[in-house]
């Protein structure tokens, strides 16, 4: 295990041997994440994919940079037919560790087979259409779409489950049972699939019992109940057999003369019309396929862009939590200035729960000391004519408090701009000083500087 701050290899001690940061909590978090990863791995080996996905997601919540958990979760999603989820995990993993990462191999393997990628993308689109049909009550159309989905993406567990649910709704329990058997082979311990199987078995057993009752006849004979099959056998005589043969021959001749011959003629005429219709349908289907492929390409590009944006947001979130952890360590060590520097790098809106509470707790104490030192550095930089450094520090202070140090920070900023010959920026800064602190010495000095700028000709910004 390596230190999250300096990357040095950690020992059994709770302090990093290189940078000296406290790593007890960090070690515990990583240990819990690894335990959940192992749990997910064991479940994946016995094809409990649903349970594996839950364990791995929890592992990543504890340690967002757990590469093995991201990669294995991607494989689990891929096996379940959740291709978008798989790609997301692998892209996040590769961004965390660009080199020597199995995620790069998985992504290259998927992207290399364009036909399969297009087929998977189309199956996802059809699944979404099936869901829309279900919501609007068009269950037959939903079944048609889902049949196409499972034929092209044979590992898509959710599609099998939805198709089975539609068959159950239509009371076609045999079809539902067949679909659920395929789903349980993919994910052996999926609770939703097992619940559907239990319900289907109950209905099939009930139908079997009804069929057995319908196939027998029972009646009373004295004190006994006689049970006999509904279709009993009756022995035929030679005379009845001969009579049946004669009737069969007569019926055959009549069927040939009145039904078969006209039907053959009619089929010959319809054959030509059918060929024309099929040719037109084939052309229309090809046009529709081309349109659909173009739409699939656009949709896939949108998904890739969204995944890239999600990865960037994930990176920023990880950075914010890391900087907050560093700030908290400096805060505990009473190094408020260093804590303030780390705290400035934290994006508060990306934090949640206890992390946001920690930020609020230490920010109030840290900010006072941090801005005090920042202001002193700015004044010292101004006195040694380092106006660039002074402007940077003063702007950071004023973003938080425009009236910092009774307006001195604002006035110094105007002076820096004036010394840099950035007269337009200086003028607008002096105006704020006059507006916010009227009647003060700094306001009168600012007004004097403004008058001098007004008297200048051809003012140009550098």
CSV table of C-alpha atoms in Angstrom, one decimal:
chain,number,residue,atom,x,y,z
A,1,UNK,CA,0.0,0.0,0.0
A,2,UNK,CA,1.3,3.4,-1.0
A,3,UNK,CA,0.9,6.8,0.8
A,4,UNK,CA,-1.9,8.9,-0.8
A,5,UNK,CA,0.2,12.1,-0.4
A,6,UNK,CA,3.8,11.2,-1.5
A,7,UNK,CA,3.3,7.7,-3.0
A,8,UNK,CA,5.9,6.1,-0.7
A,9,UNK,CA,5.4,2.5,0.4
A,10,UNK,CA,3.7,2.4,3.8
A,11,UNK,CA,4.9,0.2,6.7
A,12,UNK,CA,2.9,-1.2,9.6
A,13,UNK,CA,3.2,2.2,11.3
A,14,UNK,CA,0.3,4.6,11.2
A,15,UNK,CA,2.6,7.4,10.0
A,16,UNK,CA,4.1,7.6,6.5
A,17,UNK,CA,7.9,7.1,6.7
A,18,UNK,CA,8.5,9.7,4.0
A,19,UNK,CA,6.1,12.6,4.5
A,20,UNK,CA,5.0,11.9,8.1
A,21,UNK,CA,1.3,12.2,7.4
A,22,UNK,CA,-1.1,10.2,9.6
A,23,UNK,CA,-2.5,7.2,7.5
A,24,UNK,CA,-4.4,5.1,10.1
A,25,UNK,CA,-7.9,6.0,8.7
A,26,UNK,CA,-6.6,5.8,5.1
A,27,UNK,CA,-5.3,2.3,5.7
A,28,UNK,CA,-8.6,1.2,7.3
A,29,UNK,CA,-10.6,2.6,4.3
A,30,UNK,CA,-8.4,0.9,1.8
A,31,UNK,CA,-8.6,-2.4,3.8
A,32,UNK,CA,-12.4,-2.3,3.8
A,33,UNK,CA,-12.4,-1.5,0.0
A,34,UNK,CA,-10.2,-4.5,-0.7
A,35,UNK,CA,-12.3,-6.8,1.4
A,36,UNK,CA,-15.4,-5.8,-0.5
A,37,UNK,CA,-13.4,-6.4,-3.8
A,38,UNK,CA,-12.5,-9.9,-2.7
A,39,UNK,CA,-16.2,-10.5,-1.8
A,40,UNK,CA,-17.2,-9.3,-5.2
A,41,UNK,CA,-14.6,-11.5,-6.9
A,42,UNK,CA,-15.8,-14.6,-5.1
A,43,UNK,CA,-19.4,-13.9,-6.1
A,44,UNK,CA,-18.4,-13.3,-9.7
A,45,UNK,CA,-16.7,-16.7,-9.8
A,46,UNK,CA,-20.0,-18.5,-9.0
A,47,UNK,CA,-21.8,-16.2,-11.4
A,48,UNK,CA,-23.7,-14.3,-8.7
A,49,UNK,CA,-23.3,-11.2,-10.9
A,50,UNK,CA,-25.9,-9.1,-9.1
A,51,UNK,CA,-24.3,-9.7,-5.7
A,52,UNK,CA,-20.8,-9.1,-7.2
A,53,UNK,CA,-21.9,-5.8,-8.7
A,54,UNK,CA,-23.3,-4.6,-5.3
A,55,UNK,CA,-20.1,-5.5,-3.5
A,56,UNK,CA,-17.8,-3.9,-6.0
A,57,UNK,CA,-19.9,-0.7,-6.1
A,58,UNK,CA,-19.5,-0.5,-2.4
A,59,UNK,CA,-15.8,-1.1,-2.6
A,60,UNK,CA,-15.4,1.8,-5.0
A,61,UNK,CA,-17.4,4.1,-2.7
A,62,UNK,CA,-14.8,3.4,0.0
A,63,UNK,CA,-11.9,3.8,-2.3
A,64,UNK,CA,-12.6,5.6,-5.6
A,65,UNK,CA,-9.1,4.8,-7.0
A,66,UNK,CA,-9.4,1.0,-6.5
A,67,UNK,CA,-8.4,0.0,-10.0
A,68,UNK,CA,-9.1,-3.7,-9.6
A,69,UNK,CA,-12.6,-3.0,-8.4
A,70,UNK,CA,-13.4,-0.7,-11.3
A,71,UNK,CA,-12.0,-3.3,-13.8
A,72,UNK,CA,-13.9,-6.2,-12.3
A,73,UNK,CA,-17.1,-4.3,-12.0
A,74,UNK,CA,-16.7,-3.4,-15.7
A,75,UNK,CA,-16.4,-7.2,-16.5
A,76,UNK,CA,-19.5,-8.0,-14.4
A,77,UNK,CA,-21.5,-5.3,-16.2
A,78,UNK,CA,-20.3,-6.6,-19.5
A,79,UNK,CA,-21.4,-10.2,-18.6
A,80,UNK,CA,-24.8,-8.8,-17.6
A,81,UNK,CA,-25.2,-7.0,-20.9
A,82,UNK,CA,-24.8,-3.6,-19.3
A,83,UNK,CA,-22.2,-2.4,-21.9
A,84,UNK,CA,-22.5,1.3,-21.1
A,85,UNK,CA,-21.8,0.6,-17.4
A,86,UNK,CA,-18.8,-1.5,-18.4
A,87,UNK,CA,-17.3,1.1,-20.6
A,88,UNK,CA,-17.8,3.8,-17.9
A,89,UNK,CA,-15.9,1.8,-15.3
A,90,UNK,CA,-13.1,1.0,-17.7
A,91,UNK,CA,-12.7,4.6,-18.8
A,92,UNK,CA,-12.6,5.8,-15.2
A,93,UNK,CA,-10.0,3.1,-14.4
A,94,UNK,CA,-7.8,4.1,-17.3
A,95,UNK,CA,-8.0,7.8,-16.4
A,96,UNK,CA,-6.9,7.0,-12.9
A,97,UNK,CA,-4.0,4.8,-14.1
A,98,UNK,CA,-3.2,5.3,-17.8
A,99,UNK,CA,-0.3,2.8,-17.9
A,100,UNK,CA,-0.2,-0.9,-17.2
A,101,UNK,CA,-3.9,-1.1,-16.8
A,102,UNK,CA,-6.1,-4.0,-17.9
A,103,UNK,CA,-8.9,-1.6,-18.6
A,104,UNK,CA,-7.0,-0.4,-21.7
A,105,UNK,CA,-7.0,-3.9,-23.1
A,106,UNK,CA,-10.8,-4.3,-22.4
A,107,UNK,CA,-11.6,-1.0,-24.1
A,108,UNK,CA,-9.4,-1.8,-27.1
A,109,UNK,CA,-11.0,-5.2,-27.4
A,110,UNK,CA,-14.6,-3.7,-27.5
A,111,UNK,CA,-13.7,-0.8,-29.8
A,112,UNK,CA,-11.9,-3.1,-32.2
A,113,UNK,CA,-15.1,-5.0,-33.1
A,114,UNK,CA,-17.1,-2.3,-34.7
A,115,UNK,CA,-19.9,-4.6,-35.8
A,116,UNK,CA,-20.4,-6.0,-32.3
A,117,UNK,CA,-20.3,-2.5,-30.9
A,118,UNK,CA,-23.0,-1.3,-33.4
A,119,UNK,CA,-25.1,-4.4,-32.6
A,120,UNK,CA,-24.8,-3.8,-28.8
A,121,UNK,CA,-25.7,-0.1,-29.3
A,122,UNK,CA,-28.7,-1.0,-31.4
A,123,UNK,CA,-29.9,-3.5,-28.7
A,124,UNK,CA,-29.7,-0.8,-26.0
A,125,UNK,CA,-31.8,1.5,-28.2
A,126,UNK,CA,-34.4,-1.2,-28.8
A,127,UNK,CA,-34.5,-2.0,-25.1
A,128,UNK,CA,-35.3,1.7,-24.4
A,129,UNK,CA,-38.0,1.6,-27.1
A,130,UNK,CA,-39.5,-1.5,-25.4
A,131,UNK,CA,-39.6,0.2,-22.1
A,132,UNK,CA,-41.5,3.1,-23.8
A,133,UNK,CA,-43.9,0.7,-25.3
A,134,UNK,CA,-44.5,-0.9,-21.9
A,135,UNK,CA,-45.2,2.5,-20.4
A,136,UNK,CA,-47.7,3.3,-23.1
A,137,UNK,CA,-49.4,-0.1,-22.9
A,138,UNK,CA,-48.2,-1.5,-26.3
A,139,UNK,CA,-47.1,-4.8,-24.8
A,140,UNK,CA,-47.0,-6.7,-28.1
A,141,UNK,CA,-44.6,-4.2,-29.7
A,142,UNK,CA,-42.5,-4.3,-26.5
A,143,UNK,CA,-42.2,-8.2,-26.8
A,144,UNK,CA,-41.2,-7.9,-30.5
A,145,UNK,CA,-38.4,-5.4,-29.6
A,146,UNK,CA,-37.2,-7.4,-26.6
A,147,UNK,CA,-36.9,-10.6,-28.8
A,148,UNK,CA,-34.6,-8.7,-31.1
A,149,UNK,CA,-32.6,-7.4,-28.1
A,150,UNK,CA,-31.9,-10.8,-26.6
A,151,UNK,CA,-31.1,-12.3,-30.0
A,152,UNK,CA,-28.3,-9.7,-30.6
A,153,UNK,CA,-27.2,-9.2,-26.9
A,154,UNK,CA,-27.6,-12.7,-25.4
A,155,UNK,CA,-26.2,-11.6,-22.0
A,156,UNK,CA,-28.6,-8.7,-21.4
A,157,UNK,CA,-30.2,-9.9,-18.1
A,158,UNK,CA,-32.6,-6.9,-17.7
A,159,UNK,CA,-34.0,-7.5,-21.2
A,160,UNK,CA,-34.7,-11.2,-20.4
A,161,UNK,CA,-36.4,-10.2,-17.1
A,162,UNK,CA,-38.6,-7.6,-18.8
A,163,UNK,CA,-39.5,-10.1,-21.6
A,164,UNK,CA,-40.5,-12.7,-19.0
A,165,UNK,CA,-42.6,-10.2,-17.1
A,166,UNK,CA,-44.5,-9.4,-20.3
A,167,UNK,CA,-45.1,-13.1,-20.9
A,168,UNK,CA,-46.4,-13.4,-17.4
A,169,UNK,CA,-48.7,-10.5,-17.9
A,170,UNK,CA,-50.0,-12.2,-21.1
A,171,UNK,CA,-50.4,-15.5,-19.1
A,172,UNK,CA,-47.9,-17.3,-21.4
A,173,UNK,CA,-46.1,-19.0,-18.6
A,174,UNK,CA,-44.3,-21.6,-20.8
A,175,UNK,CA,-42.6,-18.8,-22.8
A,176,UNK,CA,-41.8,-16.9,-19.6
A,177,UNK,CA,-40.2,-20.0,-18.1
A,178,UNK,CA,-38.1,-20.6,-21.2
A,179,UNK,CA,-36.8,-16.9,-21.1
A,180,UNK,CA,-36.1,-17.1,-17.3
A,181,UNK,CA,-34.0,-20.3,-17.7
A,182,UNK,CA,-31.7,-18.3,-20.0
A,183,UNK,CA,-31.5,-15.4,-17.6
A,184,UNK,CA,-30.6,-17.6,-14.6
A,185,UNK,CA,-27.7,-19.2,-16.6
A,186,UNK,CA,-26.2,-15.7,-17.0
A,187,UNK,CA,-26.7,-14.5,-13.4
A,188,UNK,CA,-27.3,-17.6,-11.1
A,189,UNK,CA,-28.3,-15.7,-7.9
A,190,UNK,CA,-30.3,-12.8,-9.3
A,191,UNK,CA,-33.1,-12.2,-6.9
A,192,UNK,CA,-35.5,-10.7,-9.5
A,193,UNK,CA,-35.1,-13.6,-11.9
A,194,UNK,CA,-35.6,-16.1,-9.1
A,195,UNK,CA,-38.8,-14.4,-7.9
A,196,UNK,CA,-40.2,-14.5,-11.4
A,197,UNK,CA,-39.3,-18.2,-11.7
A,198,UNK,CA,-41.1,-19.0,-8.5
A,199,UNK,CA,-44.2,-17.2,-9.7
A,200,UNK,CA,-44.2,-18.9,-13.1
A,201,UNK,CA,-43.7,-22.4,-11.5
A,202,UNK,CA,-46.8,-21.8,-9.3
A,203,UNK,CA,-48.9,-21.0,-12.4
A,204,UNK,CA,-47.6,-24.0,-14.4
A,205,UNK,CA,-48.2,-26.4,-11.5
A,206,UNK,CA,-51.8,-25.1,-11.1
A,207,UNK,CA,-52.4,-25.6,-14.9
A,208,UNK,CA,-51.1,-29.1,-14.7
A,209,UNK,CA,-53.4,-30.0,-11.8
A,210,UNK,CA,-56.4,-28.6,-13.8
A,211,UNK,CA,-55.4,-30.6,-16.8
A,212,UNK,CA,-55.2,-33.8,-14.8
A,213,UNK,CA,-58.7,-33.2,-13.4
A,214,UNK,CA,-60.1,-32.5,-16.9
A,215,UNK,CA,-58.7,-35.7,-18.4
A,216,UNK,CA,-60.8,-38.1,-16.2
A,217,UNK,CA,-64.5,-38.7,-15.5
A,218,UNK,CA,-65.7,-39.9,-12.1
A,219,UNK,CA,-69.1,-41.4,-11.2
A,220,UNK,CA,-70.8,-43.4,-8.5
A,221,UNK,CA,-71.5,-47.1,-8.8
A,222,UNK,CA,-73.2,-48.2,-5.7
A,223,UNK,CA,-70.9,-47.4,-2.8
A,224,UNK,CA,-67.8,-47.1,-5.1
A,225,UNK,CA,-66.5,-44.1,-7.1
A,226,UNK,CA,-65.4,-45.1,-10.6
A,227,UNK,CA,-62.7,-42.9,-12.3
A,228,UNK,CA,-62.2,-43.5,-16.1
A,229,UNK,CA,-60.4,-41.5,-18.8
A,230,UNK,CA,-62.5,-39.0,-20.7
A,231,UNK,CA,-61.7,-40.5,-24.1
A,232,UNK,CA,-62.4,-44.2,-23.8
A,233,UNK,CA,-61.5,-46.8,-26.4
A,234,UNK,CA,-64.3,-48.3,-28.5
A,235,UNK,CA,-63.6,-51.4,-30.7
A,236,UNK,CA,-64.5,-51.0,-34.3
A,237,UNK,CA,-66.2,-53.7,-36.6
A,238,UNK,CA,-65.2,-54.6,-40.2
A,239,UNK,CA,-68.4,-53.2,-41.6
A,240,UNK,CA,-67.8,-49.8,-39.9
A,241,UNK,CA,-64.2,-49.7,-41.2
A,242,UNK,CA,-65.3,-50.3,-44.8
A,243,UNK,CA,-68.0,-47.6,-44.5
A,244,UNK,CA,-65.5,-45.1,-43.2
A,245,UNK,CA,-63.1,-45.8,-46.1
A,246,UNK,CA,-65.8,-45.1,-48.7
A,247,UNK,CA,-66.8,-41.8,-47.1
A,248,UNK,CA,-63.1,-40.8,-46.9
A,249,UNK,CA,-62.6,-41.4,-50.7
A,250,UNK,CA,-65.7,-39.3,-51.6
A,251,UNK,CA,-64.7,-36.4,-49.4
A,252,UNK,CA,-61.1,-36.5,-50.9
A,253,UNK,CA,-62.5,-36.3,-54.5
A,254,UNK,CA,-64.8,-33.3,-53.5
A,255,UNK,CA,-61.9,-31.5,-51.8
A,256,UNK,CA,-59.7,-31.9,-54.8
A,257,UNK,CA,-62.3,-30.6,-57.3
A,258,UNK,CA,-63.7,-27.7,-55.3
A,259,UNK,CA,-60.8,-26.5,-53.1
A,260,UNK,CA,-57.3,-27.7,-54.2
A,261,UNK,CA,-57.4,-26.9,-58.0
A,262,UNK,CA,-58.8,-23.4,-57.6
A,263,UNK,CA,-56.3,-22.7,-54.8
A,264,UNK,CA,-53.4,-23.8,-57.0
A,265,UNK,CA,-54.4,-21.3,-59.7
A,266,UNK,CA,-54.9,-18.5,-57.1
A,267,UNK,CA,-51.5,-19.2,-55.5
A,268,UNK,CA,-49.8,-19.0,-58.9
A,269,UNK,CA,-51.2,-15.5,-59.5
A,270,UNK,CA,-50.5,-14.3,-56.0
A,271,UNK,CA,-46.9,-15.5,-56.2
A,272,UNK,CA,-46.0,-12.8,-58.7
A,273,UNK,CA,-47.6,-10.1,-56.6
A,274,UNK,CA,-45.8,-11.4,-53.5
A,275,UNK,CA,-42.4,-11.2,-55.2
A,276,UNK,CA,-43.0,-7.6,-56.1
A,277,UNK,CA,-44.1,-6.7,-52.6
A,278,UNK,CA,-41.1,-8.5,-51.0
A,279,UNK,CA,-38.7,-6.6,-53.3
A,280,UNK,CA,-40.3,-3.3,-52.3
A,281,UNK,CA,-40.1,-4.3,-48.6
A,282,UNK,CA,-36.4,-5.2,-49.0
A,283,UNK,CA,-35.6,-1.8,-50.5
A,284,UNK,CA,-37.6,0.0,-47.7
A,285,UNK,CA,-35.9,-2.1,-45.0
A,286,UNK,CA,-32.4,-1.2,-46.4
A,287,UNK,CA,-33.3,2.5,-46.4
A,288,UNK,CA,-34.5,2.2,-42.8
A,289,UNK,CA,-31.3,0.3,-41.8
A,290,UNK,CA,-29.1,3.1,-43.2
A,291,UNK,CA,-31.2,5.7,-41.3
A,292,UNK,CA,-31.0,3.6,-38.2
A,293,UNK,CA,-27.2,3.2,-38.5
A,294,UNK,CA,-26.7,6.9,-38.8
A,295,UNK,CA,-28.8,7.5,-35.8
A,296,UNK,CA,-26.9,4.8,-33.9
A,297,UNK,CA,-23.5,6.5,-34.8
A,298,UNK,CA,-24.8,9.9,-33.5
A,299,UNK,CA,-26.1,8.3,-30.3
A,300,UNK,CA,-22.8,6.4,-29.7
A,301,UNK,CA,-20.9,9.7,-30.1
A,302,UNK,CA,-23.1,11.3,-27.6
A,303,UNK,CA,-22.6,8.5,-25.1
A,304,UNK,CA,-18.8,8.7,-25.6
A,305,UNK,CA,-18.9,12.5,-24.9
A,306,UNK,CA,-21.0,12.0,-21.8
A,307,UNK,CA,-18.6,9.3,-20.5
A,308,UNK,CA,-15.6,11.6,-21.0
A,309,UNK,CA,-17.4,14.4,-19.2
A,310,UNK,CA,-18.3,12.0,-16.3
A,311,UNK,CA,-14.6,11.0,-16.1
A,312,UNK,CA,-13.5,14.6,-15.9
A,313,UNK,CA,-16.1,15.3,-13.1
A,314,UNK,CA,-14.9,12.1,-11.3
A,315,UNK,CA,-11.3,13.4,-11.5
A,316,UNK,CA,-12.3,16.7,-10.0
A,317,UNK,CA,-14.2,15.1,-7.2
A,318,UNK,CA,-11.3,12.8,-6.3
A,319,UNK,CA,-9.0,15.9,-6.3
A,320,UNK,CA,-11.4,17.8,-4.0
A,321,UNK,CA,-11.6,15.0,-1.5
A,322,UNK,CA,-7.8,14.5,-1.5
A,323,UNK,CA,-7.2,18.2,-0.9
A,324,UNK,CA,-9.8,18.2,1.8
A,325,UNK,CA,-8.0,15.3,3.5
A,326,UNK,CA,-4.7,17.2,3.3
A,327,UNK,CA,-6.2,20.4,4.6
A,328,UNK,CA,-7.7,18.5,7.5
A,329,UNK,CA,-4.3,17.0,8.4
A,330,UNK,CA,-2.7,20.4,8.4
A,331,UNK,CA,-5.5,21.8,10.4
A,332,UNK,CA,-5.0,19.1,13.1
A,333,UNK,CA,-1.3,20.0,13.1
A,334,UNK,CA,-2.1,23.7,13.6
A,335,UNK,CA,-0.6,24.5,10.3
A,336,UNK,CA,-3.4,26.9,9.3
A,337,UNK,CA,-1.6,28.5,6.4
A,338,UNK,CA,-0.8,25.2,4.7
A,339,UNK,CA,-4.4,24.1,5.5
A,340,UNK,CA,-5.7,27.2,3.7
A,341,UNK,CA,-3.6,26.5,0.6
A,342,UNK,CA,-5.1,23.0,0.3
A,343,UNK,CA,-8.6,24.2,1.2
A,344,UNK,CA,-8.5,26.7,-1.7
A,345,UNK,CA,-8.2,23.8,-4.1
A,346,UNK,CA,-11.4,22.1,-2.8
A,347,UNK,CA,-14.6,22.5,-4.9
A,348,UNK,CA,-17.2,22.7,-2.2
A,349,UNK,CA,-20.1,21.8,-4.6
A,350,UNK,CA,-18.5,18.4,-5.3
A,351,UNK,CA,-18.5,17.4,-1.6
A,352,UNK,CA,-21.4,15.7,0.1
A,353,UNK,CA,-22.5,14.6,3.6
A,354,UNK,CA,-19.8,14.6,6.3
A,355,UNK,CA,-17.1,15.9,3.8
A,356,UNK,CA,-19.1,19.1,3.4
A,357,UNK,CA,-19.5,19.4,7.2
A,358,UNK,CA,-15.7,19.0,7.7
A,359,UNK,CA,-15.1,21.7,5.1
A,360,UNK,CA,-17.4,24.2,6.8
A,361,UNK,CA,-15.9,23.4,10.2
A,362,UNK,CA,-12.3,24.1,9.3
A,363,UNK,CA,-12.9,26.8,6.6
A,364,UNK,CA,-13.9,29.4,9.2
A,365,UNK,CA,-10.7,29.0,11.3
A,366,UNK,CA,-8.4,28.5,8.4
A,367,UNK,CA,-9.6,31.4,6.2
A,368,UNK,CA,-8.6,34.1,8.8
A,369,UNK,CA,-5.0,32.9,9.1
A,370,UNK,CA,-4.7,32.2,5.4
A,371,UNK,CA,-5.9,35.5,4.1
A,372,UNK,CA,-3.8,37.4,6.7
A,373,UNK,CA,-0.6,35.7,5.4
A,374,UNK,CA,-1.8,36.2,1.8
A,375,UNK,CA,-2.3,39.9,2.4
A,376,UNK,CA,1.1,40.3,4.1
A,377,UNK,CA,2.8,38.6,1.2
A,378,UNK,CA,0.9,40.8,-1.3
A,379,UNK,CA,2.1,44.0,0.6
A,380,UNK,CA,5.7,42.7,0.7
A,381,UNK,CA,5.6,41.9,-3.0
A,382,UNK,CA,4.2,45.4,-3.7
A,383,UNK,CA,7.1,47.0,-1.7
A,384,UNK,CA,9.7,45.1,-3.7
A,385,UNK,CA,8.0,46.1,-7.0
A,386,UNK,CA,6.7,42.5,-7.7
A,387,UNK,CA,3.3,43.7,-8.8
A,388,UNK,CA,2.3,40.5,-10.6
A,389,UNK,CA,2.5,38.4,-7.4
A,390,UNK,CA,0.8,41.2,-5.5
A,391,UNK,CA,-2.1,41.3,-8.0
A,392,UNK,CA,-2.5,37.5,-7.8
A,393,UNK,CA,-2.7,37.4,-4.0
A,394,UNK,CA,-5.0,40.5,-3.7
A,395,UNK,CA,-7.4,39.2,-6.3
A,396,UNK,CA,-7.8,35.9,-4.4
A,397,UNK,CA,-8.5,37.9,-1.2
A,398,UNK,CA,-11.0,40.2,-2.8
A,399,UNK,CA,-12.9,37.3,-4.4
A,400,UNK,CA,-13.8,36.3,-0.8
A,401,UNK,CA,-14.1,39.7,0.8
A,402,UNK,CA,-14.1,42.9,-1.2
A,403,UNK,CA,-13.8,45.1,1.9
A,404,UNK,CA,-10.8,43.2,3.3
A,405,UNK,CA,-8.6,45.2,5.8
A,406,UNK,CA,-10.9,48.2,5.6
A,407,UNK,CA,-10.4,48.6,1.8
A,408,UNK,CA,-6.6,48.5,1.9
A,409,UNK,CA,-6.5,45.3,-0.2
A,410,UNK,CA,-8.7,47.0,-2.8
A,411,UNK,CA,-6.6,50.2,-2.8
A,412,UNK,CA,-3.3,48.2,-3.1
A,413,UNK,CA,-4.8,46.4,-6.2
A,414,UNK,CA,-5.6,49.7,-7.8
A,415,UNK,CA,-2.0,50.9,-7.1
A,416,UNK,CA,-0.6,47.7,-8.6
A,417,UNK,CA,-2.6,48.2,-11.8
A,418,UNK,CA,-1.4,51.9,-11.9
A,419,UNK,CA,2.2,50.9,-11.5
A,420,UNK,CA,1.8,48.4,-14.3
A,421,UNK,CA,0.3,51.1,-16.5
A,422,UNK,CA,-3.0,49.2,-16.7
A,423,UNK,CA,-4.9,52.5,-16.3
A,424,UNK,CA,-8.4,51.3,-17.2
A,425,UNK,CA,-8.3,48.5,-14.6
A,426,UNK,CA,-6.7,50.9,-12.1
A,427,UNK,CA,-9.5,53.5,-12.7
A,428,UNK,CA,-12.3,50.9,-12.2
A,429,UNK,CA,-10.6,49.7,-9.0
A,430,UNK,CA,-10.2,53.2,-7.6
A,431,UNK,CA,-13.9,53.9,-8.3
A,432,UNK,CA,-14.8,50.9,-6.0
A,433,UNK,CA,-12.6,52.4,-3.3
A,434,UNK,CA,-14.4,55.8,-3.5
A,435,UNK,CA,-17.8,54.1,-3.6
A,436,UNK,CA,-17.2,51.7,-0.7
A,437,UNK,CA,-15.1,54.0,1.6
A,438,UNK,CA,-16.3,57.6,1.0
A,439,UNK,CA,-14.6,60.3,3.1
A,440,UNK,CA,-11.5,58.2,4.0
A,441,UNK,CA,-7.9,59.0,3.2
A,442,UNK,CA,-7.7,56.1,0.8
A,443,UNK,CA,-10.8,57.4,-1.0
A,444,UNK,CA,-9.3,60.8,-1.5
A,445,UNK,CA,-6.0,59.3,-2.7
A,446,UNK,CA,-7.9,57.1,-5.1
A,447,UNK,CA,-9.8,60.1,-6.4
A,448,UNK,CA,-6.5,61.9,-7.0
A,449,UNK,CA,-5.2,59.0,-9.0
A,450,UNK,CA,-8.5,58.9,-11.1
A,451,UNK,CA,-8.0,62.6,-11.9
A,452,UNK,CA,-4.5,62.0,-13.1
A,453,UNK,CA,-5.7,59.2,-15.3
A,454,UNK,CA,-8.5,61.4,-16.7
A,455,UNK,CA,-5.8,63.9,-17.7
A,456,UNK,CA,-3.9,61.4,-19.7
A,457,UNK,CA,-4.2,61.1,-23.5
A,458,UNK,CA,-4.5,57.9,-25.5
A,459,UNK,CA,-4.6,55.5,-22.6
A,460,UNK,CA,-3.8,52.0,-23.7
A,461,UNK,CA,-3.7,48.8,-21.7
A,462,UNK,CA,-0.7,46.6,-21.9
